[in-house]
């Protein structure tokens, strides 16, 4: 490998390097302890030194130096892992450089010429991905060591590497940790003790930062039942975040089959870089904090002060700029932040150079002043440029405008609200779509009603109007502690829909996608899928006691919203609990607003909640359990089984307490959720358990605890709710039976914030990431147990062997996804399929694994055999083989009787399995692509019934094999015996059987055709068709039986054989019977496949 020329102090290096050859300008050296005479104490010491100091000499112990006769300075220009590699570099220098150097007059010119040539070579052979690395030269050398040490496929992309210590018990091993797209790898070499291992990201159960008495701070990785601890990082936090990202990337890509089409940093697993991952993490954190659409990316960050008019002081914080938003978050503990959509900016005043200030004017007669901005001119010009891109005809903010012009624009938009609507991008919705919230239709507020509850409601509205006057209204309002206090006290019915849209960020999606919902409604109208069937089934189960959903108005609106979302996001489609949540959203928002609120909940605020495995809810339950252990230790000591909290709280998370609380109380919980996210739900859950602590501690079993919590939820009321009794959910006759006094929801929420409000959103997100790995792996383990239970009933494999087979099959499935963007298993993935078909192999992956495990691996024609076996085992002919189908084939080859194995081989040569008329990839497909349109449940039921009624196939049911197929069958038998100790005897036995079968067929045909003219004598005929004697052990493939004349006479009938004839003939040859009945060491095969699986992929 050519190296960037670096100066070398040869005087100090002489003790570690030995000169092999040299000339006037170049020196070829070998590292001491390597090559001839290597090893011994010198090899141990030098190897240890190279590993600890991260020297390239550890994997490249040969190097070439450049020198000039009149200079004492040497330059390293090349290194090599072997003598052959470095010799190629040396020969190239002799042939291409040496002749040219004689024309130069000075040493400086010679050195400059050589260095320029070497840099040119590096630039030509350098990989494109290295351009994106911070230090391409060092990364290039690290990549060399990574490839040499671990032997992974060339496509495996190294992301970064760190120096660290790995703890083996209490002994640290100093070495290097390499993080690549699919693997975590470690290498250490200390005094002859080499430590090297590779862990796939998809095998990790736990990834966390820990600390102990011995290890001040370390990273704990749990995988394959083993614990690994790494410490002494220079940048431990950075390392841990990258490891989290790579593990999460593997989870999403391999388990969830995510393709990351809209994410350039992750769309190609061969081009992932450290810089790209760090940028992506920063963008995700930015979007999550400010609740921005997925398209937004953090472009610029400025430190500044923001003038807060209601407090009359400047708050220190950071300005974050994206394509369409200008955001500010304080850093002085005031918890003040502002989100300014560029679409709402009407002007930017001239920057004030004295205070380095920028004033931004927005709709609503408001201006925000940022001061002490270091690069204030760049910020101002950037805002003006973005405003110009989004400007409407009335939008003149693209140039510098004075304060008077800003205020004039504000007044213009205040007086012409219809132009504001045009600027925001709203379009009139379809006439078929309801434009009113259901609550305004079924419970319009009476302005003249002056009962105490309505008066209190009016007071709440007045408090919010005062807040709007001071802090602003709409997206650009100031959000502070006071805003949260108002949320906790309860949102007025009239403002609830507006504030939900605002705090969830759904208002941004709706503003930037005008008319999108109406188009979805029209496109999805009349579609029939599994999702629409489930929606129809659940429509009348959504708040059935509410008048809005006892009428066609509410039901139709709910149907349209759910169907439109299922059409937008087929990956989620429809999941139970979405109907309950959407019905509540429709009460306070019109259809389009409810749709975008649903998008915000499903795709941003509660990721992975609404899918087949509800992974997001299970992860948050694990976070909840962790918080219970930290905050309510007394309860965890009493409740030894923490799964109780998971089972009882699942509905809390899936429905945001809507399913357990009366609707008038549940909406207050939803208020807090849209402002604080999942943190609000976790806090309330802790408060509920804390409130019932004494009763729960006295429980004798889980059923009693569930009863207590149900009674408590029945007792929760909202004494300030202005809703009439027909709308409220009364506690249905439980008032007399409950042992709990009435609990007001506002008091409960306030207590939750007072006791558990110190839980930070950043901590919750960190806990989510940490627990997600464990939840995913637990689900995977459950899936494995289900698959093995089904498969073990029909196989002869032991439980341990099946477990190992499943691990190999799953790993082969993942290997097909590691380095391929469009893997067949990704293209055909359908999460609605049963667990047995979640992991499947395409033909190429099947061929690799089948070749590693099949007992006839030495077979010359194993590629053709694997292809025929793939077609035979692919029962539904969808181009994929699942684990059960794969095991069926191996079970026959490993544990089947002689008849079963022979029947398997026989069927491999029957059409269409052995037919050459197949697609280019060799796979026959009859089934339609999965995951498209409506799932045919009747077809699944029929397939299941056929499997139950399927009887044992009789040998009499097999069709006869024709002339061409029999010849191919004979060839296969010859190839199977290649390399066997009894090869010669087996060849002769097959020759005898083939000759006998041909004689029998000839005799049978003559008996059937007595009137046919006499042909050649039987001996000559059979001799012409008899297989030649087995060849000597020369290594050449044996010749198959000679085929009959290619152009037979028209009256000649083509001969064929039945399976019974072949079986009877082969049973007369003990050597063949012994070959097939010879026991196979299954464990040895599994161990070999486990060690060679990754290497087999690397050599492809």
CSV table of C-alpha atoms in Angstrom, one decimal, residues 176-564:
chain,number,residue,atom,x,y,z
A,176,UNK,CA,-8.2,-1.1,19.2
A,177,UNK,CA,-11.9,-1.1,18.8
A,178,UNK,CA,-13.2,-0.9,15.2
A,179,UNK,CA,-16.8,0.1,14.5
A,180,UNK,CA,-18.0,-0.9,11.0
A,181,UNK,CA,-21.5,-0.9,9.4
A,182,UNK,CA,-22.4,-4.4,10.6
A,183,UNK,CA,-19.8,-5.4,13.2
A,184,UNK,CA,-18.1,-4.3,16.4
A,185,UNK,CA,-14.5,-5.7,16.3
A,186,UNK,CA,-11.7,-5.7,18.8
A,187,UNK,CA,-8.0,-6.6,18.4
A,188,UNK,CA,-5.3,-6.7,21.1
A,189,UNK,CA,-1.8,-8.2,21.1
A,190,UNK,CA,0.3,-8.2,24.3
A,191,UNK,CA,3.4,-10.4,24.7
A,192,UNK,CA,2.1,-13.1,22.5
A,193,UNK,CA,-1.5,-13.1,23.8
A,194,UNK,CA,-3.8,-12.2,21.0
A,195,UNK,CA,-7.4,-11.1,21.7
A,196,UNK,CA,-9.6,-10.8,18.7
A,197,UNK,CA,-13.4,-11.1,18.3
A,198,UNK,CA,-16.2,-9.8,16.1
A,199,UNK,CA,-19.7,-9.1,17.2
A,200,UNK,CA,-22.6,-8.4,14.9
A,201,UNK,CA,-24.7,-5.3,15.8
A,202,UNK,CA,-27.8,-7.4,15.4
A,203,UNK,CA,-26.6,-9.8,18.2
A,204,UNK,CA,-26.3,-7.2,20.9
A,205,UNK,CA,-28.8,-7.4,23.8
A,206,UNK,CA,-27.5,-4.6,25.9
A,207,UNK,CA,-25.4,-1.5,25.2
A,208,UNK,CA,-24.9,0.9,28.1
A,209,UNK,CA,-22.4,3.1,29.9
A,210,UNK,CA,-21.4,1.8,33.4
A,211,UNK,CA,-19.1,2.7,36.2
A,212,UNK,CA,-17.7,0.7,39.1
A,213,UNK,CA,-14.9,0.8,41.7
A,214,UNK,CA,-12.4,-0.7,39.2
A,215,UNK,CA,-13.7,0.9,36.1
A,216,UNK,CA,-14.4,4.6,36.5
A,217,UNK,CA,-16.4,4.7,33.3
A,218,UNK,CA,-16.8,2.0,30.7
A,219,UNK,CA,-19.0,0.7,27.9
A,220,UNK,CA,-20.8,-2.6,28.5
A,221,UNK,CA,-21.8,-4.7,25.6
A,222,UNK,CA,-23.8,-7.9,26.1
A,223,UNK,CA,-24.0,-10.4,23.2
A,224,UNK,CA,-24.3,-14.2,22.7
A,225,UNK,CA,-24.7,-14.6,26.5
A,226,UNK,CA,-21.3,-12.9,27.1
A,227,UNK,CA,-20.5,-9.5,28.7
A,228,UNK,CA,-17.8,-7.3,27.3
A,229,UNK,CA,-16.4,-4.2,29.0
A,230,UNK,CA,-14.4,-1.5,27.2
A,231,UNK,CA,-12.8,1.5,29.0
A,232,UNK,CA,-10.0,4.1,28.8
A,233,UNK,CA,-11.5,5.9,25.8
A,234,UNK,CA,-10.3,9.3,24.9
A,235,UNK,CA,-13.8,10.3,23.9
A,236,UNK,CA,-16.1,7.8,25.6
A,237,UNK,CA,-19.3,9.7,25.1
A,238,UNK,CA,-18.7,10.1,21.4
A,239,UNK,CA,-17.8,6.4,21.1
A,240,UNK,CA,-20.9,5.4,22.9
A,241,UNK,CA,-23.2,7.6,20.8
A,242,UNK,CA,-21.8,6.1,17.6
A,243,UNK,CA,-22.2,2.6,18.9
A,244,UNK,CA,-25.8,3.3,19.7
A,245,UNK,CA,-26.4,4.7,16.3
A,246,UNK,CA,-24.9,1.7,14.5
A,247,UNK,CA,-26.8,-0.7,16.7
A,248,UNK,CA,-30.0,1.1,16.1
A,249,UNK,CA,-29.3,1.2,12.3
A,250,UNK,CA,-28.8,-2.5,12.3
A,251,UNK,CA,-32.0,-3.1,14.2
A,252,UNK,CA,-34.1,-0.9,11.8
A,253,UNK,CA,-32.5,-2.3,8.6
A,254,UNK,CA,-32.3,-6.0,9.5
A,255,UNK,CA,-35.3,-6.5,11.9
A,256,UNK,CA,-37.7,-3.9,10.6
A,257,UNK,CA,-36.5,-4.0,7.0
A,258,UNK,CA,-36.2,-0.2,6.8
A,259,UNK,CA,-34.7,1.0,3.6
A,260,UNK,CA,-33.9,4.6,4.6
A,261,UNK,CA,-34.8,5.9,1.1
A,262,UNK,CA,-35.2,9.5,2.3
A,263,UNK,CA,-32.1,9.5,4.5
A,264,UNK,CA,-28.9,9.9,2.4
A,265,UNK,CA,-26.6,9.2,5.5
A,266,UNK,CA,-28.0,5.7,5.8
A,267,UNK,CA,-29.5,4.7,2.5
A,268,UNK,CA,-26.3,2.9,1.3
A,269,UNK,CA,-24.7,0.6,3.9
A,270,UNK,CA,-21.5,0.8,1.9
A,271,UNK,CA,-21.1,4.6,2.3
A,272,UNK,CA,-21.8,5.2,6.0
A,273,UNK,CA,-19.3,7.5,7.6
A,274,UNK,CA,-18.7,8.8,11.1
A,275,UNK,CA,-19.4,12.4,10.0
A,276,UNK,CA,-22.7,11.3,8.4
A,277,UNK,CA,-23.8,9.6,11.5
A,278,UNK,CA,-22.9,12.5,13.7
A,279,UNK,CA,-24.8,14.9,11.4
A,280,UNK,CA,-27.8,12.6,11.4
A,281,UNK,CA,-27.8,12.4,15.2
A,282,UNK,CA,-27.6,16.2,15.5
A,283,UNK,CA,-30.5,16.6,13.0
A,284,UNK,CA,-32.7,14.1,14.8
A,285,UNK,CA,-32.1,15.8,18.2
A,286,UNK,CA,-32.9,19.2,16.6
A,287,UNK,CA,-36.2,17.9,15.0
A,288,UNK,CA,-37.3,16.1,18.2
A,289,UNK,CA,-36.7,19.1,20.5
A,290,UNK,CA,-38.6,21.6,18.3
A,291,UNK,CA,-41.1,19.1,16.9
A,292,UNK,CA,-40.2,19.8,13.3
A,293,UNK,CA,-41.0,17.8,10.1
A,294,UNK,CA,-38.7,15.0,9.1
A,295,UNK,CA,-37.4,17.0,6.1
A,296,UNK,CA,-35.7,19.6,8.3
A,297,UNK,CA,-32.0,19.5,8.9
A,298,UNK,CA,-29.9,21.6,11.2
A,299,UNK,CA,-27.7,23.9,9.0
A,300,UNK,CA,-26.3,26.6,11.3
A,301,UNK,CA,-26.0,27.3,15.0
A,302,UNK,CA,-25.3,30.7,16.5
A,303,UNK,CA,-24.9,31.7,20.2
A,304,UNK,CA,-26.9,34.8,21.0
A,305,UNK,CA,-29.1,36.7,23.5
A,306,UNK,CA,-32.9,37.0,22.8
A,307,UNK,CA,-34.8,39.9,24.2
A,308,UNK,CA,-37.8,38.6,26.2
A,309,UNK,CA,-40.3,41.4,26.3
A,310,UNK,CA,-42.6,40.0,29.0
A,311,UNK,CA,-39.6,39.6,31.4
A,312,UNK,CA,-37.6,42.6,30.3
A,313,UNK,CA,-34.3,40.8,30.0
A,314,UNK,CA,-32.0,39.1,27.5
A,315,UNK,CA,-31.8,35.3,27.8
A,316,UNK,CA,-28.7,33.5,26.6
A,317,UNK,CA,-29.2,30.6,24.2
A,318,UNK,CA,-28.6,29.2,20.7
A,319,UNK,CA,-30.2,30.0,17.4
A,320,UNK,CA,-30.7,26.9,15.3
A,321,UNK,CA,-31.4,27.5,11.6
A,322,UNK,CA,-32.8,24.9,9.2
A,323,UNK,CA,-34.2,25.1,5.7
A,324,UNK,CA,-37.6,26.5,6.7
A,325,UNK,CA,-37.3,27.3,10.4
A,326,UNK,CA,-35.5,29.7,12.8
A,327,UNK,CA,-35.4,28.3,16.3
A,328,UNK,CA,-34.1,29.5,19.6
A,329,UNK,CA,-33.6,27.6,22.9
A,330,UNK,CA,-32.4,29.2,26.1
A,331,UNK,CA,-29.4,27.8,28.0
A,332,UNK,CA,-29.7,29.7,31.3
A,333,UNK,CA,-32.4,27.6,32.9
A,334,UNK,CA,-35.4,29.8,31.9
A,335,UNK,CA,-36.7,27.0,29.7
A,336,UNK,CA,-37.7,29.5,27.0
A,337,UNK,CA,-37.7,28.5,23.4
A,338,UNK,CA,-39.2,29.9,20.2
A,339,UNK,CA,-39.9,28.4,16.8
A,340,UNK,CA,-40.2,30.8,13.8
A,341,UNK,CA,-41.3,29.4,10.5
A,342,UNK,CA,-39.7,31.3,7.7
A,343,UNK,CA,-43.1,31.4,6.1
A,344,UNK,CA,-44.2,33.7,8.9
A,345,UNK,CA,-41.3,36.1,8.6
A,346,UNK,CA,-42.3,39.4,7.0
A,347,UNK,CA,-39.1,41.3,7.3
A,348,UNK,CA,-35.5,41.5,8.7
A,349,UNK,CA,-34.3,44.9,9.9
A,350,UNK,CA,-30.8,46.1,9.1
A,351,UNK,CA,-28.3,44.5,11.4
A,352,UNK,CA,-27.1,46.7,14.3
A,353,UNK,CA,-23.3,46.6,14.1
A,354,UNK,CA,-22.8,48.1,17.6
A,355,UNK,CA,-24.6,45.3,19.4
A,356,UNK,CA,-24.3,42.7,16.6
A,357,UNK,CA,-28.1,42.4,16.7
A,358,UNK,CA,-30.6,41.1,14.2
A,359,UNK,CA,-34.3,41.9,14.4
A,360,UNK,CA,-36.8,39.5,12.8
A,361,UNK,CA,-40.3,40.7,12.1
A,362,UNK,CA,-43.1,38.1,12.0
A,363,UNK,CA,-46.9,38.2,11.5
A,364,UNK,CA,-48.9,39.3,14.5
A,365,UNK,CA,-47.2,42.7,15.0
A,366,UNK,CA,-44.2,41.0,16.7
A,367,UNK,CA,-40.5,41.4,16.3
A,368,UNK,CA,-37.8,39.2,17.9
A,369,UNK,CA,-34.4,40.8,18.6
A,370,UNK,CA,-31.3,38.6,18.7
A,371,UNK,CA,-28.1,40.3,20.0
A,372,UNK,CA,-24.5,39.5,20.5
A,373,UNK,CA,-24.5,37.2,17.4
A,374,UNK,CA,-20.9,36.7,16.4
A,375,UNK,CA,-21.7,36.3,12.6
A,376,UNK,CA,-24.8,38.5,12.7
A,377,UNK,CA,-24.5,39.6,9.0
A,378,UNK,CA,-24.4,36.1,7.8
A,379,UNK,CA,-27.5,35.2,9.9
A,380,UNK,CA,-29.4,38.2,8.6
A,381,UNK,CA,-28.5,37.5,4.9
A,382,UNK,CA,-29.4,33.8,5.4
A,383,UNK,CA,-32.9,34.6,6.7
A,384,UNK,CA,-33.5,37.1,3.9
A,385,UNK,CA,-32.4,34.5,1.3
A,386,UNK,CA,-34.7,31.9,2.7
A,387,UNK,CA,-37.6,34.3,2.9
A,388,UNK,CA,-37.0,35.2,-0.7
A,389,UNK,CA,-37.3,31.6,-1.8
A,390,UNK,CA,-40.6,31.2,0.0
A,391,UNK,CA,-42.0,34.7,-0.7
A,392,UNK,CA,-45.5,35.3,-1.9
A,393,UNK,CA,-46.2,38.3,-4.2
A,394,UNK,CA,-46.7,40.4,-1.1
A,395,UNK,CA,-43.6,39.0,0.6
A,396,UNK,CA,-40.8,41.5,0.3
A,397,UNK,CA,-38.5,40.3,3.1
A,398,UNK,CA,-35.9,39.1,0.7
A,399,UNK,CA,-34.2,42.5,0.8
A,400,UNK,CA,-33.2,44.7,3.6
A,401,UNK,CA,-36.2,46.5,5.1
A,402,UNK,CA,-36.5,49.1,7.8
A,403,UNK,CA,-38.4,48.7,11.0
A,404,UNK,CA,-41.2,50.9,9.6
A,405,UNK,CA,-41.6,48.6,6.6
A,406,UNK,CA,-41.8,45.6,8.9
A,407,UNK,CA,-44.6,47.1,10.9
A,408,UNK,CA,-46.4,48.2,7.7
A,409,UNK,CA,-46.3,44.6,6.5
A,410,UNK,CA,-47.6,43.3,9.8
A,411,UNK,CA,-50.5,45.7,9.7
A,412,UNK,CA,-51.1,44.7,6.0
A,413,UNK,CA,-51.4,41.1,6.9
A,414,UNK,CA,-53.6,41.9,10.0
A,415,UNK,CA,-56.0,43.8,7.8
A,416,UNK,CA,-56.0,41.1,5.0
A,417,UNK,CA,-56.2,37.7,6.7
A,418,UNK,CA,-57.0,36.0,3.4
A,419,UNK,CA,-53.5,36.8,2.1
A,420,UNK,CA,-52.1,35.2,5.3
A,421,UNK,CA,-53.9,32.0,4.4
A,422,UNK,CA,-52.5,32.1,0.9
A,423,UNK,CA,-49.0,32.7,2.3
A,424,UNK,CA,-49.2,29.8,4.8
A,425,UNK,CA,-50.2,27.6,1.9
A,426,UNK,CA,-53.7,26.4,3.1
A,427,UNK,CA,-56.1,25.3,0.4
A,428,UNK,CA,-59.8,24.8,0.7
A,429,UNK,CA,-60.5,21.2,1.5
A,430,UNK,CA,-62.7,18.8,-0.4
A,431,UNK,CA,-66.4,19.2,0.1
A,432,UNK,CA,-66.6,15.5,1.2
A,433,UNK,CA,-64.3,16.3,4.1
A,434,UNK,CA,-65.7,17.7,7.4
A,435,UNK,CA,-64.2,21.1,8.3
A,436,UNK,CA,-65.5,21.3,11.8
A,437,UNK,CA,-64.5,19.6,15.0
A,438,UNK,CA,-67.1,17.1,16.2
A,439,UNK,CA,-67.3,18.7,19.6
A,440,UNK,CA,-68.5,22.0,18.0
A,441,UNK,CA,-71.2,20.1,16.1
A,442,UNK,CA,-72.5,17.8,18.9
A,443,UNK,CA,-71.8,20.1,21.9
A,444,UNK,CA,-71.8,23.8,20.8
A,445,UNK,CA,-70.9,26.2,23.6
A,446,UNK,CA,-73.8,28.4,24.8
A,447,UNK,CA,-72.4,31.9,25.3
A,448,UNK,CA,-75.3,32.8,27.6
A,449,UNK,CA,-74.8,29.8,29.9
A,450,UNK,CA,-73.4,31.2,33.1
A,451,UNK,CA,-73.2,28.2,35.3
A,452,UNK,CA,-70.1,27.8,37.5
A,453,UNK,CA,-68.3,25.4,35.2
A,454,UNK,CA,-68.8,27.6,32.1
A,455,UNK,CA,-67.7,30.6,34.1
A,456,UNK,CA,-64.5,28.8,35.0
A,457,UNK,CA,-64.1,27.8,31.4
A,458,UNK,CA,-64.3,31.4,30.4
A,459,UNK,CA,-61.7,32.3,33.0
A,460,UNK,CA,-59.3,29.7,31.5
A,461,UNK,CA,-59.9,31.2,28.0
A,462,UNK,CA,-59.2,34.7,29.4
A,463,UNK,CA,-55.9,33.4,31.0
A,464,UNK,CA,-54.8,32.0,27.7
A,465,UNK,CA,-55.7,35.2,25.8
A,466,UNK,CA,-53.6,37.2,28.3
A,467,UNK,CA,-50.8,34.7,27.7
A,468,UNK,CA,-51.1,35.1,23.9
A,469,UNK,CA,-51.0,38.9,24.3
A,470,UNK,CA,-47.8,38.7,26.2
A,471,UNK,CA,-46.0,35.7,24.7
A,472,UNK,CA,-47.5,35.7,21.2
A,473,UNK,CA,-49.9,33.4,19.5
A,474,UNK,CA,-49.2,30.8,16.8
A,475,UNK,CA,-46.0,29.0,15.9
A,476,UNK,CA,-43.7,31.9,16.9
A,477,UNK,CA,-45.0,32.3,20.5
A,478,UNK,CA,-42.6,32.1,23.4
A,479,UNK,CA,-42.8,28.8,25.2
A,480,UNK,CA,-41.8,29.0,28.9
A,481,UNK,CA,-42.6,27.6,32.3
A,482,UNK,CA,-45.7,29.6,32.4
A,483,UNK,CA,-46.9,27.9,29.2
A,484,UNK,CA,-46.5,24.5,30.9
A,485,UNK,CA,-48.3,25.7,34.0
A,486,UNK,CA,-51.3,26.7,31.9
A,487,UNK,CA,-51.3,23.3,30.2
A,488,UNK,CA,-51.2,21.5,33.6
A,489,UNK,CA,-54.3,23.6,34.8
A,490,UNK,CA,-56.2,22.4,31.8
A,491,UNK,CA,-56.7,23.7,28.2
A,492,UNK,CA,-60.1,25.4,27.4
A,493,UNK,CA,-62.4,23.4,25.1
A,494,UNK,CA,-62.4,26.1,22.5
A,495,UNK,CA,-58.5,26.2,22.3
A,496,UNK,CA,-57.7,22.6,22.6
A,497,UNK,CA,-57.5,21.8,18.9
A,498,UNK,CA,-55.4,24.8,18.1
A,499,UNK,CA,-52.9,24.1,20.9
A,500,UNK,CA,-52.7,20.4,20.0
A,501,UNK,CA,-51.7,21.4,16.5
A,502,UNK,CA,-49.3,24.0,17.7
A,503,UNK,CA,-47.4,22.0,20.3
A,504,UNK,CA,-47.3,18.7,18.3
A,505,UNK,CA,-45.8,20.5,15.3
A,506,UNK,CA,-48.7,19.1,13.1
A,507,UNK,CA,-49.5,22.7,12.1
A,508,UNK,CA,-46.2,22.8,10.2
A,509,UNK,CA,-47.0,19.6,8.3
A,510,UNK,CA,-50.4,20.9,7.4
A,511,UNK,CA,-49.1,24.3,6.2
A,512,UNK,CA,-46.4,22.8,4.0
A,513,UNK,CA,-48.8,20.1,2.4
A,514,UNK,CA,-51.9,22.0,1.3
A,515,UNK,CA,-54.6,19.8,-0.1
A,516,UNK,CA,-52.6,16.6,0.7
A,517,UNK,CA,-55.3,15.2,2.9
A,518,UNK,CA,-58.1,15.7,0.4
A,519,UNK,CA,-56.0,14.0,-2.3
A,520,UNK,CA,-55.4,11.0,0.0
A,521,UNK,CA,-59.1,10.7,0.8
A,522,UNK,CA,-60.0,10.7,-2.9
A,523,UNK,CA,-57.2,8.1,-3.7
A,524,UNK,CA,-58.0,5.8,-0.8
A,525,UNK,CA,-61.8,6.0,-1.4
A,526,UNK,CA,-63.0,2.5,-2.3
A,527,UNK,CA,-59.7,0.7,-1.7
A,528,UNK,CA,-59.9,-2.7,-0.1
A,529,UNK,CA,-57.0,-4.0,1.9
A,530,UNK,CA,-56.5,-5.8,5.2
A,531,UNK,CA,-56.2,-2.4,6.9
A,532,UNK,CA,-59.5,-1.2,5.6
A,533,UNK,CA,-61.2,-4.4,6.7
A,534,UNK,CA,-59.8,-3.9,10.2
A,535,UNK,CA,-60.8,-0.3,10.2
A,536,UNK,CA,-64.4,-1.2,9.3
A,537,UNK,CA,-64.5,-3.7,12.1
A,538,UNK,CA,-63.3,-1.2,14.8
A,539,UNK,CA,-65.2,1.9,13.7
A,540,UNK,CA,-68.1,1.3,16.0
A,541,UNK,CA,-65.8,0.4,18.9
A,542,UNK,CA,-64.3,3.9,19.1
A,543,UNK,CA,-65.9,5.9,22.0
A,544,UNK,CA,-69.3,4.2,21.4
A,545,UNK,CA,-70.8,6.1,24.3
A,546,UNK,CA,-70.1,9.5,22.7
A,547,UNK,CA,-72.9,11.0,20.7
A,548,UNK,CA,-70.5,12.0,17.9
A,549,UNK,CA,-69.7,8.3,17.2
A,550,UNK,CA,-73.3,7.2,17.4
A,551,UNK,CA,-74.0,9.0,14.2
A,552,UNK,CA,-72.8,8.7,10.6
A,553,UNK,CA,-71.1,12.0,10.7
A,554,UNK,CA,-68.5,10.9,13.3
A,555,UNK,CA,-68.2,7.4,11.9
A,556,UNK,CA,-67.6,8.7,8.4
A,557,UNK,CA,-65.0,11.2,9.5
A,558,UNK,CA,-63.2,8.5,11.5
A,559,UNK,CA,-63.2,6.1,8.5
A,560,UNK,CA,-61.8,8.8,6.2
A,561,UNK,CA,-58.9,9.8,8.5
A,562,UNK,CA,-57.9,6.2,9.3
A,563,UNK,CA,-58.2,5.0,5.7
A,564,UNK,CA,-56.2,8.0,4.4
